[in-house]
Coordinates of C-alpha atoms in Angstrom, one line a residue:
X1 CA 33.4 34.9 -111.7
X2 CA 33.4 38.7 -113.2
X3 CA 33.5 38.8 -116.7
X4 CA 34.9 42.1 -116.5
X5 CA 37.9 40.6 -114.5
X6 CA 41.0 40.1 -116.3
X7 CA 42.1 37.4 -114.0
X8 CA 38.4 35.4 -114.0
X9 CA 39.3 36.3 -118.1
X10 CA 42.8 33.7 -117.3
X11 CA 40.9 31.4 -114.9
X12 CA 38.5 30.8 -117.5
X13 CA 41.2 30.5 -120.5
X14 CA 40.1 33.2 -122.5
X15 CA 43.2 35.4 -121.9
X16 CA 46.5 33.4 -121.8
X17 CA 49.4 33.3 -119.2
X18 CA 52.3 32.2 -118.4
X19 CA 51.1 29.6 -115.5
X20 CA 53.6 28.3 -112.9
X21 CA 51.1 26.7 -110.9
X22 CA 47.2 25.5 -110.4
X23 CA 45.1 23.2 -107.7
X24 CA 41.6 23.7 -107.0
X25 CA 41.8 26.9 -105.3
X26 CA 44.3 28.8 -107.3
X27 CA 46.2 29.3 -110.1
X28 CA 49.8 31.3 -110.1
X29 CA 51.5 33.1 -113.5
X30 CA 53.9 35.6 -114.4
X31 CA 52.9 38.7 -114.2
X32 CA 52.5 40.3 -118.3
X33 CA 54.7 43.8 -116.7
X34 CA 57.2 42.4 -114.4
X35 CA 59.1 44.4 -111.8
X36 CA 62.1 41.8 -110.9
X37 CA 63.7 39.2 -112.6
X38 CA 60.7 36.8 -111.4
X39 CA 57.3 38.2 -110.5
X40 CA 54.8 36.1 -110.5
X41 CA 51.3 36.6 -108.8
X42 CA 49.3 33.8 -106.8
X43 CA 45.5 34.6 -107.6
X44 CA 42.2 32.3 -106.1
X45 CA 39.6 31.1 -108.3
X46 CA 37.4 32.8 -105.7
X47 CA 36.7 36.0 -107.2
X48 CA 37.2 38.3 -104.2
X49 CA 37.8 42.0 -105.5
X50 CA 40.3 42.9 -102.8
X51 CA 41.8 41.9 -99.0
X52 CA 39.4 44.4 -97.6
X53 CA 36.8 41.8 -98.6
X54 CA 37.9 39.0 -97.1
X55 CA 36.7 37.6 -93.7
X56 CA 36.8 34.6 -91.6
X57 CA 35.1 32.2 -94.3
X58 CA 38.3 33.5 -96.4
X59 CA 40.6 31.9 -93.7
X60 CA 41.9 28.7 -95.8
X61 CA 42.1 30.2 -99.1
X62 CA 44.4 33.2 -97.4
X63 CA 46.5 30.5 -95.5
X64 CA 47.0 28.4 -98.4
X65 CA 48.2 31.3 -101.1
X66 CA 50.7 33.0 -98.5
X67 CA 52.4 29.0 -97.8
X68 CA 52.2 29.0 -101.7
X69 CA 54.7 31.3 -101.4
X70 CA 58.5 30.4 -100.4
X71 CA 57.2 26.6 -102.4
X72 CA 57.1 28.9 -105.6
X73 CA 59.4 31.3 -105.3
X74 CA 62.0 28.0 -104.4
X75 CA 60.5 26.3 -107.7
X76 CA 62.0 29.8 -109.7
X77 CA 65.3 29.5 -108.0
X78 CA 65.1 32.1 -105.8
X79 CA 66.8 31.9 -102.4
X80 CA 64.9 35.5 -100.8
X81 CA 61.9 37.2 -102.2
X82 CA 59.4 40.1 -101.5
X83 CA 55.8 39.7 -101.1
X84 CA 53.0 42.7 -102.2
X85 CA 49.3 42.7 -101.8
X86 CA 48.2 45.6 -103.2
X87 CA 44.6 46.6 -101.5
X88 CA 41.8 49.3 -102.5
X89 CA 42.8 52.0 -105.5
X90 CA 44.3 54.2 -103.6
X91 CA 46.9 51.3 -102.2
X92 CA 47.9 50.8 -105.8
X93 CA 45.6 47.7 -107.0
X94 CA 44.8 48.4 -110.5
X95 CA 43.3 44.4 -110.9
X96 CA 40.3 44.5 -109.1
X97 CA 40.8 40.4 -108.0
X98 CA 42.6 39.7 -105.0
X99 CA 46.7 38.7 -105.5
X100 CA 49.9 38.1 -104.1
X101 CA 53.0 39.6 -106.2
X102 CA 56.1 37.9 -105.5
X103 CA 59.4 39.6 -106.5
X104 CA 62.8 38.2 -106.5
X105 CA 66.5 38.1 -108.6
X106 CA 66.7 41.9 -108.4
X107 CA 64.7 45.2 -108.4
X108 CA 61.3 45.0 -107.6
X109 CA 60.3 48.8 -107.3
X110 CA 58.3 50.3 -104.8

């Protein structure tokens, strides 16, 4: 945990959200500035900063949060949906904790 991380800040309950889902391994919530209809993000306990990070050991935790993703997006009624991962400042990642956006019911931006 980073207890300078706004996400670890969720995980451990001291920042509230709006969660949708939690095992184990990871927890999924709306996101506080959404860019669709439904956006939610799928976030692992594991606090690894970005994708650039991850490697082989990461393998599960990676598998698991992308199959997380059509079983959510189903459970918020949406038929189609985008996915982001957002990687390294200069890809747009402002939380420095590894995520999965997922966008659906209209706009999602860029």
């Amino acid at each position: 945990m980073d207890e300078d991380c706004i996400f670890c800040k969720i995980l451990a309950g001291s920042i509230p959200s709006k969660k949708i889902y939690e095992d184990e391994g990871v927890i999924a919530f709306f996101d506080i500035k959404p860019m669709a209809k439904v956006h939610f993000l799928i976030v692992p306990k594991l606090h690894v900063p970005s994708l650039k990070e991850c490697n082989a050991s990461h393998q599960d935790l990676l598998g698991k949060m992308l199959l997380l993703v059509p079983k959510l997006a189903e459970a918020q009624g949406l038929a189609g949906f985008k996915t982001l991962i957002n990687t390294g400042r200069e890809g747009g990642q402002e939380v420095f904790h590894l995520h999965i956006h997922v966008f659906g019911g209209g706009p999602a931006g860029s």
